[in-house]
Each structure stands twice: as C-alpha cells, then as structure tokens.
Amino acid sequence: MSRLLLLVALLSAAAWLPARAASPVRLEIVDRDTGEWLSQHRHRGDTWVAGTPGRPYAVRITNDSGQRVLVVLSVDGVNAVTGQTADPGQAGYVLAPWQSAEIAGWRKSLDDVAGFVFTGLPDSYAARTGRPRHVGVIGLAVFAERRHAPVPASPPPIAGNERRARAIVPQSAQSAEVQAADSAHGASRQRIGTGHGEREWSPTRHTGFVRASTRPMQVTQLRYDTPQRLAAMGVLPRPYAWRRHHGTSPQAFPGSFVADPR
C-alpha cells in the first residue's frame, strides 16, 4: 500500500484525555461562545444536538486509544479538509494516542480555516456549493494505522484547553436548488446548516499515514437542528409544556365557585 499524504492537527487548543470509550474516537460539539459541550440526545436510532443559528462551534475529536488514528471529518456531507463531497477514502486529521483536538472550521490552507457556524439552511456552505441534500449531519470515519509491531502508549496527564475568537455568519442569497427542496418538503425540512465563517489561524502540517485497512474501523455521525425543530420532532421536551402555563394563561377549569361581579 502506498504512503498517503494527510493532515495532522497541531492546534493550540489541543488537550489530552484518558481513554474511556469502546469506540476509538469520540465526537463532540462545542459551543465556542460559551465553551460548553452540546448535549447529545438519542431519538429513533439517531443522535442529535441542538444548534442555535449565528453561534460558532467546533468539532472536538478525541482519540481514546494507544495508537495513531486517521479521522476523516464530514460536515453536511462535505469533507472539512478538502471541500469534496465526503468519502471515507479521502484526507483527514491524524491524532496521536490519547490526543484530543478541536476542529474549528473548513480547512483553507495549512495555516487557517473558515469557522464553523450554525446558520440558516440557504447560507450553509453545502447549500451554497449546490449540495444541500446532507445538511444537518456531522460525521467521522476512523482508520487505524498499519504497524508491524504495535505498542500501545500510556495516557499522558490531562491538560487544559483554550478557546478561540468568535466566527461571523456570512450572508448569501438562497439557491434555486434549496428553494425547490423547501417547497417540496415544507415545514418538515432541516432548518439549519454549517456556514463558511470568518478566516482564523489554525496551523497544521503534512504527515505520512498508511491505513491498516481500506474500510474504516469506526463510522460515527451526529445530526443537528434548531432547538425548536428538535422539540417539534420529540427529540427535546417542548419548552412550554401545559404544566408551566398553568396559572399564568387562561384555563377552562380554574376552580372555585361563582363570585359576584365587581
């Protein structure tokens, strides 16, 4: 098998965490405004997170194994490194044993990225490049490295994590393809996607990596949409349940007897 030229993340925001999961790589979404992890919710076989339009986010990937791995990152069906329609055989990020890194945007060069930001579906990068079909999904394909005598590494100490500056939502006209899809699907359609935000510094370098197999050892995906959309689908509890309105909005049976009018 020929040696492949791929990208390894050398991020100032990288942190190191001990192993804890059965899958080699964990996938999490971080709100870059607050630094909080977005809660993940299981619903009918899918895992969902709620994104707020206009909020920048990062994809946090953590290697919970003692060997290097290659992570091919797909956002809205687009490879976050190359911009191609995503396929597991493409380039990605290489993580050292026990390493965690936050991928903050679309890779523009070895030095910078265009920030990930939740935005309206028509303004998503995938829709603006004519590929709206898979908007609303963040996924990764993980490959082990081929070795003659693999030796598991020991987890290093836990380190801190720094945050970077906020990204900005770009504005654009709605494409004809997205308009047609919206007309066909109406209110049931995906509400948000991932925009092509402001450029920011995020250095990487090339490294060699030989895959142990042509098939990924792990494929993971998270779906996302607005909190309102997820509440309507039953993924999240409805924020304004009847019991919360009781006593503050008109009630058919408020109790008591008939009082004299004033």
PDB file of C-alpha atoms in Angstrom:
ATOM      1  CA  MET A   1       0.000   0.000   0.000  1.00  0.00           C
ATOM      2  CA  SER A   2       1.419   3.404  -0.951  1.00  0.00           C
ATOM      3  CA  ARG A   3       2.062   6.015   1.692  1.00  0.00           C
ATOM      4  CA  LEU A   4      -0.653   8.692   1.796  1.00  0.00           C
ATOM      5  CA  LEU A   5      -0.077  12.393   2.431  1.00  0.00           C
ATOM      6  CA  LEU A   6      -2.550  13.603   5.024  1.00  0.00           C
ATOM      7  CA  LEU A   7      -3.046  16.394   7.551  1.00  0.00           C
ATOM      8  CA  VAL A   8      -2.277  16.256  11.256  1.00  0.00           C
ATOM      9  CA  ALA A   9      -3.857  18.807  13.608  1.00  0.00           C
ATOM     10  CA  LEU A  10      -1.348  20.871  15.569  1.00  0.00           C
ATOM     11  CA  LEU A  11      -3.844  23.081  17.404  1.00  0.00           C
ATOM     12  CA  SER A  12      -3.075  25.372  20.321  1.00  0.00           C
ATOM     13  CA  ALA A  13      -6.467  24.239  21.663  1.00  0.00           C
ATOM     14  CA  ALA A  14      -5.457  20.563  21.764  1.00  0.00           C
ATOM     15  CA  ALA A  15      -5.905  18.711  25.039  1.00  0.00           C
ATOM     16  CA  TRP A  16      -5.136  15.212  26.288  1.00  0.00           C
ATOM     17  CA  LEU A  17      -7.700  12.950  27.892  1.00  0.00           C
ATOM     18  CA  PRO A  18      -7.626   9.360  29.247  1.00  0.00           C
ATOM     19  CA  ALA A  19      -9.363   6.535  27.415  1.00  0.00           C
ATOM     20  CA  ARG A  20     -12.914   5.741  28.457  1.00  0.00           C
ATOM     21  CA  ALA A  21     -14.985   4.723  25.416  1.00  0.00           C
ATOM     22  CA  ALA A  22     -15.317   1.480  23.467  1.00  0.00           C
ATOM     23  CA  SER A  23     -15.050   3.320  20.127  1.00  0.00           C
ATOM     24  CA  PRO A  24     -11.529   4.635  19.469  1.00  0.00           C
ATOM     25  CA  VAL A  25     -12.624   8.208  18.727  1.00  0.00           C
ATOM     26  CA  ARG A  26     -15.230  10.356  20.492  1.00  0.00           C
ATOM     27  CA  LEU A  27     -17.164  13.004  18.575  1.00  0.00           C
ATOM     28  CA  GLU A  28     -18.473  16.047  20.459  1.00  0.00           C
ATOM     29  CA  ILE A  29     -19.658  19.528  19.516  1.00  0.00           C
ATOM     30  CA  VAL A  30     -18.512  22.600  21.466  1.00  0.00           C
ATOM     31  CA  ASP A  31     -20.235  25.988  21.525  1.00  0.00           C
ATOM     32  CA  ARG A  32     -17.304  28.387  21.066  1.00  0.00           C
ATOM     33  CA  ASP A  33     -19.150  31.320  22.595  1.00  0.00           C
ATOM     34  CA  THR A  34     -19.716  29.583  25.936  1.00  0.00           C
ATOM     35  CA  GLY A  35     -17.140  26.767  25.838  1.00  0.00           C
ATOM     36  CA  GLU A  36     -19.879  24.254  26.679  1.00  0.00           C
ATOM     37  CA  TRP A  37     -20.371  20.833  25.125  1.00  0.00           C
ATOM     38  CA  LEU A  38     -23.712  20.497  23.328  1.00  0.00           C
ATOM     39  CA  SER A  39     -25.831  17.769  24.920  1.00  0.00           C
ATOM     40  CA  GLN A  40     -26.419  14.692  22.791  1.00  0.00           C
ATOM     41  CA  HIS A  41     -29.913  13.164  22.606  1.00  0.00           C
ATOM     42  CA  ARG A  42     -30.808   9.708  21.279  1.00  0.00           C
ATOM     43  CA  HIS A  43     -34.024   9.539  19.275  1.00  0.00           C
ATOM     44  CA  ARG A  44     -35.225   6.730  16.997  1.00  0.00           C
ATOM     45  CA  GLY A  45     -31.750   5.441  16.229  1.00  0.00           C
ATOM     46  CA  ASP A  46     -30.115   8.836  15.668  1.00  0.00           C
ATOM     47  CA  THR A  47     -28.077  11.051  17.984  1.00  0.00           C
ATOM     48  CA  TRP A  48     -28.971  14.760  17.902  1.00  0.00           C
ATOM     49  CA  VAL A  49     -27.542  18.052  19.154  1.00  0.00           C
ATOM     50  CA  ALA A  50     -29.348  21.402  19.175  1.00  0.00           C
ATOM     51  CA  GLY A  51     -27.607  24.263  17.389  1.00  0.00           C
ATOM     52  CA  THR A  52     -28.501  27.951  17.583  1.00  0.00           C
ATOM     53  CA  PRO A  53     -28.231  29.970  14.347  1.00  0.00           C
ATOM     54  CA  GLY A  54     -25.417  32.501  14.495  1.00  0.00           C
ATOM     55  CA  ARG A  55     -23.374  30.550  17.069  1.00  0.00           C
ATOM     56  CA  PRO A  56     -19.844  29.388  16.155  1.00  0.00           C
ATOM     57  CA  TYR A  57     -18.935  25.836  17.069  1.00  0.00           C
ATOM     58  CA  ALA A  58     -16.033  23.399  16.957  1.00  0.00           C
ATOM     59  CA  VAL A  59     -15.930  19.658  16.374  1.00  0.00           C
ATOM     60  CA  ARG A  60     -13.997  18.015  19.187  1.00  0.00           C
ATOM     61  CA  ILE A  61     -12.406  14.674  18.317  1.00  0.00           C
ATOM     62  CA  THR A  62     -10.710  12.562  20.987  1.00  0.00           C
ATOM     63  CA  ASN A  63      -8.538   9.519  20.338  1.00  0.00           C
ATOM     64  CA  ASP A  64      -9.294   7.107  23.187  1.00  0.00           C
ATOM     65  CA  SER A  65      -6.725   4.565  22.041  1.00  0.00           C
ATOM     66  CA  GLY A  66      -2.980   3.905  22.341  1.00  0.00           C
ATOM     67  CA  GLN A  67      -2.274   4.196  18.621  1.00  0.00           C
ATOM     68  CA  ARG A  68      -2.364   6.902  15.981  1.00  0.00           C
ATOM     69  CA  VAL A  69      -5.593   7.148  14.010  1.00  0.00           C
ATOM     70  CA  LEU A  70      -6.743   8.961  10.900  1.00  0.00           C
ATOM     71  CA  VAL A  71     -10.061  10.830  11.236  1.00  0.00           C
ATOM     72  CA  VAL A  72     -11.892  11.834   8.059  1.00  0.00           C
ATOM     73  CA  LEU A  73     -14.285  14.615   9.099  1.00  0.00           C
ATOM     74  CA  SER A  74     -17.533  15.261   7.219  1.00  0.00           C
ATOM     75  CA  VAL A  75     -19.752  18.298   7.868  1.00  0.00           C
ATOM     76  CA  ASP A  76     -23.052  18.439   5.956  1.00  0.00           C
ATOM     77  CA  GLY A  77     -21.730  15.730   3.631  1.00  0.00           C
ATOM     78  CA  VAL A  78     -18.606  17.771   2.767  1.00  0.00           C
ATOM     79  CA  ASN A  79     -15.013  16.830   3.673  1.00  0.00           C
ATOM     80  CA  ALA A  80     -13.881  19.550   6.114  1.00  0.00           C
ATOM     81  CA  VAL A  81     -10.284  19.347   4.836  1.00  0.00           C
ATOM     82  CA  THR A  82     -10.637  19.136   1.052  1.00  0.00           C
ATOM     83  CA  GLY A  83     -14.125  20.532   0.369  1.00  0.00           C
ATOM     84  CA  GLN A  84     -15.004  17.452  -1.685  1.00  0.00           C
ATOM     85  CA  THR A  85     -18.269  15.561  -1.287  1.00  0.00           C
ATOM     86  CA  ALA A  86     -17.226  13.411   1.655  1.00  0.00           C
ATOM     87  CA  ASP A  87     -15.931   9.864   1.228  1.00  0.00           C
ATOM     88  CA  PRO A  88     -14.048   7.746   3.821  1.00  0.00           C
ATOM     89  CA  GLY A  89     -11.119   7.291   1.423  1.00  0.00           C
ATOM     90  CA  GLN A  90     -10.198  10.983   1.475  1.00  0.00           C
ATOM     91  CA  ALA A  91      -7.725  13.034   3.532  1.00  0.00           C
ATOM     92  CA  GLY A  92      -8.319  13.844   7.175  1.00  0.00           C
ATOM     93  CA  TYR A  93      -6.685  14.610  10.512  1.00  0.00           C
ATOM     94  CA  VAL A  94      -4.203  12.327  12.276  1.00  0.00           C
ATOM     95  CA  LEU A  95      -4.445  12.125  16.067  1.00  0.00           C
ATOM     96  CA  ALA A  96      -1.671  10.810  18.295  1.00  0.00           C
ATOM     97  CA  PRO A  97      -2.536   8.311  21.065  1.00  0.00           C
ATOM     98  CA  TRP A  98      -4.882   9.844  23.665  1.00  0.00           C
ATOM     99  CA  GLN A  99      -4.923  13.179  21.846  1.00  0.00           C
ATOM    100  CA  SER A 100      -7.943  15.480  21.652  1.00  0.00           C
ATOM    101  CA  ALA A 101      -8.285  18.416  19.255  1.00  0.00           C
ATOM    102  CA  GLU A 102     -10.966  20.917  18.331  1.00  0.00           C
ATOM    103  CA  ILE A 103     -11.510  21.426  14.606  1.00  0.00           C
ATOM    104  CA  ALA A 104     -12.925  24.933  14.356  1.00  0.00           C
ATOM    105  CA  GLY A 105     -13.657  25.255  10.646  1.00  0.00           C
ATOM    106  CA  TRP A 106     -13.256  24.394   6.981  1.00  0.00           C
ATOM    107  CA  ARG A 107      -9.579  23.900   6.110  1.00  0.00           C
ATOM    108  CA  LYS A 108      -8.460  26.736   3.783  1.00  0.00           C
ATOM    109  CA  SER A 109      -4.703  26.148   3.929  1.00  0.00           C
ATOM    110  CA  LEU A 110      -2.065  24.682   6.226  1.00  0.00           C
ATOM    111  CA  ASP A 111      -2.364  27.869   8.271  1.00  0.00           C
ATOM    112  CA  ASP A 112      -6.036  28.800   8.533  1.00  0.00           C
ATOM    113  CA  VAL A 113      -9.681  27.695   8.487  1.00  0.00           C
ATOM    114  CA  ALA A 114     -13.058  29.323   7.815  1.00  0.00           C
ATOM    115  CA  GLY A 115     -15.004  28.916  11.034  1.00  0.00           C
ATOM    116  CA  PHE A 116     -17.907  26.510  11.526  1.00  0.00           C
ATOM    117  CA  VAL A 117     -21.042  28.446  12.446  1.00  0.00           C
ATOM    118  CA  PHE A 118     -24.667  27.372  12.689  1.00  0.00           C
ATOM    119  CA  THR A 119     -26.640  29.297  10.089  1.00  0.00           C
ATOM    120  CA  GLY A 120     -29.863  29.154   8.102  1.00  0.00           C
ATOM    121  CA  LEU A 121     -30.008  26.299   5.601  1.00  0.00           C
ATOM    122  CA  PRO A 122     -29.663  28.535   2.491  1.00  0.00           C
ATOM    123  CA  ASP A 123     -26.458  30.086   3.930  1.00  0.00           C
ATOM    124  CA  SER A 124     -24.798  26.750   4.698  1.00  0.00           C
ATOM    125  CA  TYR A 125     -21.587  26.023   2.807  1.00  0.00           C
ATOM    126  CA  ALA A 126     -23.034  22.800   1.387  1.00  0.00           C
ATOM    127  CA  ALA A 127     -26.142  24.564   0.037  1.00  0.00           C
ATOM    128  CA  ARG A 128     -24.107  27.447  -1.386  1.00  0.00           C
ATOM    129  CA  THR A 129     -21.982  24.934  -3.296  1.00  0.00           C
ATOM    130  CA  GLY A 130     -25.033  23.082  -4.636  1.00  0.00           C
ATOM    131  CA  ARG A 131     -25.005  20.148  -2.178  1.00  0.00           C
ATOM    132  CA  PRO A 132     -27.872  20.677   0.304  1.00  0.00           C
ATOM    133  CA  ARG A 133     -29.027  17.052   0.499  1.00  0.00           C
ATOM    134  CA  HIS A 134     -26.931  16.054   3.544  1.00  0.00           C
ATOM    135  CA  VAL A 135     -27.056  19.301   5.512  1.00  0.00           C
ATOM    136  CA  GLY A 136     -27.551  18.670   9.229  1.00  0.00           C
ATOM    137  CA  VAL A 137     -25.091  15.799   9.745  1.00  0.00           C
ATOM    138  CA  ILE A 138     -21.587  15.846  11.262  1.00  0.00           C
ATOM    139  CA  GLY A 139     -19.683  12.588  10.958  1.00  0.00           C
ATOM    140  CA  LEU A 140     -16.312  10.929  11.028  1.00  0.00           C
ATOM    141  CA  ALA A 141     -14.669   7.816   9.615  1.00  0.00           C
ATOM    142  CA  VAL A 142     -11.754   6.449  11.656  1.00  0.00           C
ATOM    143  CA  PHE A 143      -8.845   4.357  10.373  1.00  0.00           C
ATOM    144  CA  ALA A 144      -6.140   2.519  12.295  1.00  0.00           C
ATOM    145  CA  GLU A 145      -2.520   2.805  11.212  1.00  0.00           C
ATOM    146  CA  ARG A 146      -0.728  -0.191   9.738  1.00  0.00           C
ATOM    147  CA  ARG A 147       2.082  -1.323  12.001  1.00  0.00           C
ATOM    148  CA  HIS A 148       4.418  -4.307  12.136  1.00  0.00           C
ATOM    149  CA  ALA A 149       4.599  -4.404  15.933  1.00  0.00           C
ATOM    150  CA  PRO A 150       2.095  -2.016  17.501  1.00  0.00           C
ATOM    151  CA  VAL A 151       2.930  -0.967  21.062  1.00  0.00           C
ATOM    152  CA  PRO A 152       0.071   0.772  22.976  1.00  0.00           C
ATOM    153  CA  ALA A 153       1.072   4.083  24.506  1.00  0.00           C
ATOM    154  CA  SER A 154       0.254   5.168  28.056  1.00  0.00           C
ATOM    155  CA  PRO A 155      -2.140   8.113  28.510  1.00  0.00           C
ATOM    156  CA  PRO A 156      -0.356  11.369  29.428  1.00  0.00           C
ATOM    157  CA  PRO A 157      -1.636  13.762  32.135  1.00  0.00           C
ATOM    158  CA  ILE A 158      -4.807  15.767  31.498  1.00  0.00           C
ATOM    159  CA  ALA A 159      -4.129  19.281  30.243  1.00  0.00           C
ATOM    160  CA  GLY A 160      -6.288  22.374  29.895  1.00  0.00           C
ATOM    161  CA  ASN A 161      -8.000  23.740  26.822  1.00  0.00           C
ATOM    162  CA  GLU A 162      -8.078  27.261  25.369  1.00  0.00           C
ATOM    163  CA  ARG A 163     -10.866  28.882  23.332  1.00  0.00           C
ATOM    164  CA  ARG A 164     -10.507  30.994  20.211  1.00  0.00           C
ATOM    165  CA  ALA A 165     -12.288  34.039  18.788  1.00  0.00           C
ATOM    166  CA  ARG A 166     -15.851  34.053  17.512  1.00  0.00           C
ATOM    167  CA  ALA A 167     -16.680  33.443  13.849  1.00  0.00           C
ATOM    168  CA  ILE A 168     -19.139  35.539  11.786  1.00  0.00           C
ATOM    169  CA  VAL A 169     -22.176  34.281   9.858  1.00  0.00           C
ATOM    170  CA  PRO A 170     -21.909  35.020   6.110  1.00  0.00           C
ATOM    171  CA  GLN A 171     -24.936  36.246   4.187  1.00  0.00           C
ATOM    172  CA  SER A 172     -25.980  34.948   0.768  1.00  0.00           C
ATOM    173  CA  ALA A 173     -28.985  34.507  -1.489  1.00  0.00           C
ATOM    174  CA  GLN A 174     -30.948  31.266  -1.377  1.00  0.00           C
ATOM    175  CA  SER A 175     -30.028  28.890  -4.196  1.00  0.00           C
ATOM    176  CA  ALA A 176     -32.655  27.663  -6.620  1.00  0.00           C
ATOM    177  CA  GLU A 177     -31.992  24.064  -5.548  1.00  0.00           C
ATOM    178  CA  VAL A 178     -32.630  24.834  -1.885  1.00  0.00           C
ATOM    179  CA  GLN A 179     -35.781  26.811  -2.763  1.00  0.00           C
ATOM    180  CA  ALA A 180     -37.148  23.842  -4.704  1.00  0.00           C
ATOM    181  CA  ALA A 181     -36.364  21.469  -1.846  1.00  0.00           C
ATOM    182  CA  ASP A 182     -38.042  23.774   0.668  1.00  0.00           C
ATOM    183  CA  SER A 183     -41.168  23.959  -1.469  1.00  0.00           C
ATOM    184  CA  ALA A 184     -41.307  20.177  -1.712  1.00  0.00           C
ATOM    185  CA  HIS A 185     -40.750  19.445   1.974  1.00  0.00           C
ATOM    186  CA  GLY A 186     -42.259  22.493   3.649  1.00  0.00           C
ATOM    187  CA  ALA A 187     -42.189  22.658   7.429  1.00  0.00           C
ATOM    188  CA  SER A 188     -40.618  19.205   7.818  1.00  0.00           C
ATOM    189  CA  ARG A 189     -37.301  20.260   6.260  1.00  0.00           C
ATOM    190  CA  GLN A 190     -33.963  20.805   8.015  1.00  0.00           C
ATOM    191  CA  ARG A 191     -33.758  24.304   9.484  1.00  0.00           C
ATOM    192  CA  ILE A 192     -30.020  24.994   9.836  1.00  0.00           C
ATOM    193  CA  GLY A 193     -26.657  24.056   8.367  1.00  0.00           C
ATOM    194  CA  THR A 194     -22.998  24.961   8.828  1.00  0.00           C
ATOM    195  CA  GLY A 195     -21.800  28.219   7.350  1.00  0.00           C
ATOM    196  CA  HIS A 196     -18.418  29.286   5.953  1.00  0.00           C
ATOM    197  CA  GLY A 197     -17.352  31.692   8.703  1.00  0.00           C
ATOM    198  CA  GLU A 198     -14.528  34.145   9.190  1.00  0.00           C
ATOM    199  CA  ARG A 199     -10.953  33.040   8.477  1.00  0.00           C
ATOM    200  CA  GLU A 200      -8.804  32.333  11.526  1.00  0.00           C
ATOM    201  CA  TRP A 201      -5.369  30.972  12.279  1.00  0.00           C
ATOM    202  CA  SER A 202      -5.207  27.198  12.795  1.00  0.00           C
ATOM    203  CA  PRO A 203      -1.846  25.682  11.746  1.00  0.00           C
ATOM    204  CA  THR A 204      -1.374  22.105  10.517  1.00  0.00           C
ATOM    205  CA  ARG A 205       1.362  20.153   8.759  1.00  0.00           C
ATOM    206  CA  HIS A 206       1.513  17.177   6.434  1.00  0.00           C
ATOM    207  CA  THR A 207       2.362  13.742   7.791  1.00  0.00           C
ATOM    208  CA  GLY A 208       2.544  10.195   6.443  1.00  0.00           C
ATOM    209  CA  PHE A 209      -0.089   7.620   7.366  1.00  0.00           C
ATOM    210  CA  VAL A 210      -0.639   4.114   5.992  1.00  0.00           C
ATOM    211  CA  ARG A 211      -4.130   2.770   6.664  1.00  0.00           C
ATOM    212  CA  ALA A 212      -4.348  -0.702   8.150  1.00  0.00           C
ATOM    213  CA  SER A 213      -7.472  -1.336   6.051  1.00  0.00           C
ATOM    214  CA  THR A 214      -9.449   0.303   3.279  1.00  0.00           C
ATOM    215  CA  ARG A 215     -12.532   0.047   5.498  1.00  0.00           C
ATOM    216  CA  PRO A 216     -12.898   2.373   8.482  1.00  0.00           C
ATOM    217  CA  MET A 217     -12.942   0.729  11.895  1.00  0.00           C
ATOM    218  CA  GLN A 218     -15.464   3.315  13.113  1.00  0.00           C
ATOM    219  CA  VAL A 219     -18.117   5.470  11.457  1.00  0.00           C
ATOM    220  CA  THR A 220     -19.960   7.899  13.741  1.00  0.00           C
ATOM    221  CA  GLN A 221     -22.414  10.662  12.970  1.00  0.00           C
ATOM    222  CA  LEU A 222     -24.351  13.327  14.852  1.00  0.00           C
ATOM    223  CA  ARG A 223     -27.414  15.049  13.474  1.00  0.00           C
ATOM    224  CA  TYR A 224     -28.303  18.603  14.394  1.00  0.00           C
ATOM    225  CA  ASP A 225     -31.060  21.170  14.002  1.00  0.00           C
ATOM    226  CA  THR A 226     -32.572  24.092  15.914  1.00  0.00           C
ATOM    227  CA  PRO A 227     -33.948  23.536  19.444  1.00  0.00           C
ATOM    228  CA  GLN A 228     -37.446  24.425  18.190  1.00  0.00           C
ATOM    229  CA  ARG A 229     -37.242  21.864  15.394  1.00  0.00           C
ATOM    230  CA  LEU A 230     -35.966  19.147  17.746  1.00  0.00           C
ATOM    231  CA  ALA A 231     -38.757  19.917  20.225  1.00  0.00           C
ATOM    232  CA  ALA A 232     -41.342  19.599  17.420  1.00  0.00           C
ATOM    233  CA  MET A 233     -39.834  16.217  16.469  1.00  0.00           C
ATOM    234  CA  GLY A 234     -39.944  14.969  20.060  1.00  0.00           C
ATOM    235  CA  VAL A 235     -36.151  14.853  20.421  1.00  0.00           C
ATOM    236  CA  LEU A 236     -36.244  17.580  23.080  1.00  0.00           C
ATOM    237  CA  PRO A 237     -39.029  18.230  25.581  1.00  0.00           C
ATOM    238  CA  ARG A 238     -41.314  21.039  24.480  1.00  0.00           C
ATOM    239  CA  PRO A 239     -40.146  24.184  26.292  1.00  0.00           C
ATOM    240  CA  TYR A 240     -43.646  25.417  27.052  1.00  0.00           C
ATOM    241  CA  ALA A 241     -45.463  22.423  28.481  1.00  0.00           C
ATOM    242  CA  TRP A 242     -49.016  22.768  29.786  1.00  0.00           C
ATOM    243  CA  ARG A 243     -47.899  22.487  33.413  1.00  0.00           C
ATOM    244  CA  ARG A 244     -45.634  25.512  33.018  1.00  0.00           C
ATOM    245  CA  HIS A 245     -48.505  27.611  31.711  1.00  0.00           C
ATOM    246  CA  HIS A 246     -50.954  26.504  34.354  1.00  0.00           C
ATOM    247  CA  GLY A 247     -51.903  29.518  36.468  1.00  0.00           C
ATOM    248  CA  THR A 248     -50.386  32.075  34.070  1.00  0.00           C
ATOM    249  CA  SER A 249     -52.534  31.601  30.962  1.00  0.00           C
ATOM    250  CA  PRO A 250     -56.337  31.224  30.561  1.00  0.00           C
ATOM    251  CA  GLN A 251     -57.687  27.946  31.972  1.00  0.00           C
ATOM    252  CA  ALA A 252     -61.026  26.263  31.236  1.00  0.00           C
ATOM    253  CA  PHE A 253     -61.273  24.910  34.819  1.00  0.00           C
ATOM    254  CA  PRO A 254     -59.587  27.359  37.222  1.00  0.00           C
ATOM    255  CA  GLY A 255     -61.572  26.015  40.212  1.00  0.00           C
ATOM    256  CA  SER A 256     -63.551  27.794  42.981  1.00  0.00           C
ATOM    257  CA  PHE A 257     -67.208  28.917  42.841  1.00  0.00           C
ATOM    258  CA  VAL A 258     -69.036  31.706  41.025  1.00  0.00           C
ATOM    259  CA  ALA A 259     -68.113  35.056  42.559  1.00  0.00           C
ATOM    260  CA  ASP A 260     -70.165  38.230  42.480  1.00  0.00           C
ATOM    261  CA  PRO A 261     -69.126  40.644  39.709  1.00  0.00           C
ATOM    262  CA  ARG A 262     -67.425  43.876  40.828  1.00  0.00           C
TER     263      ARG A 262
END
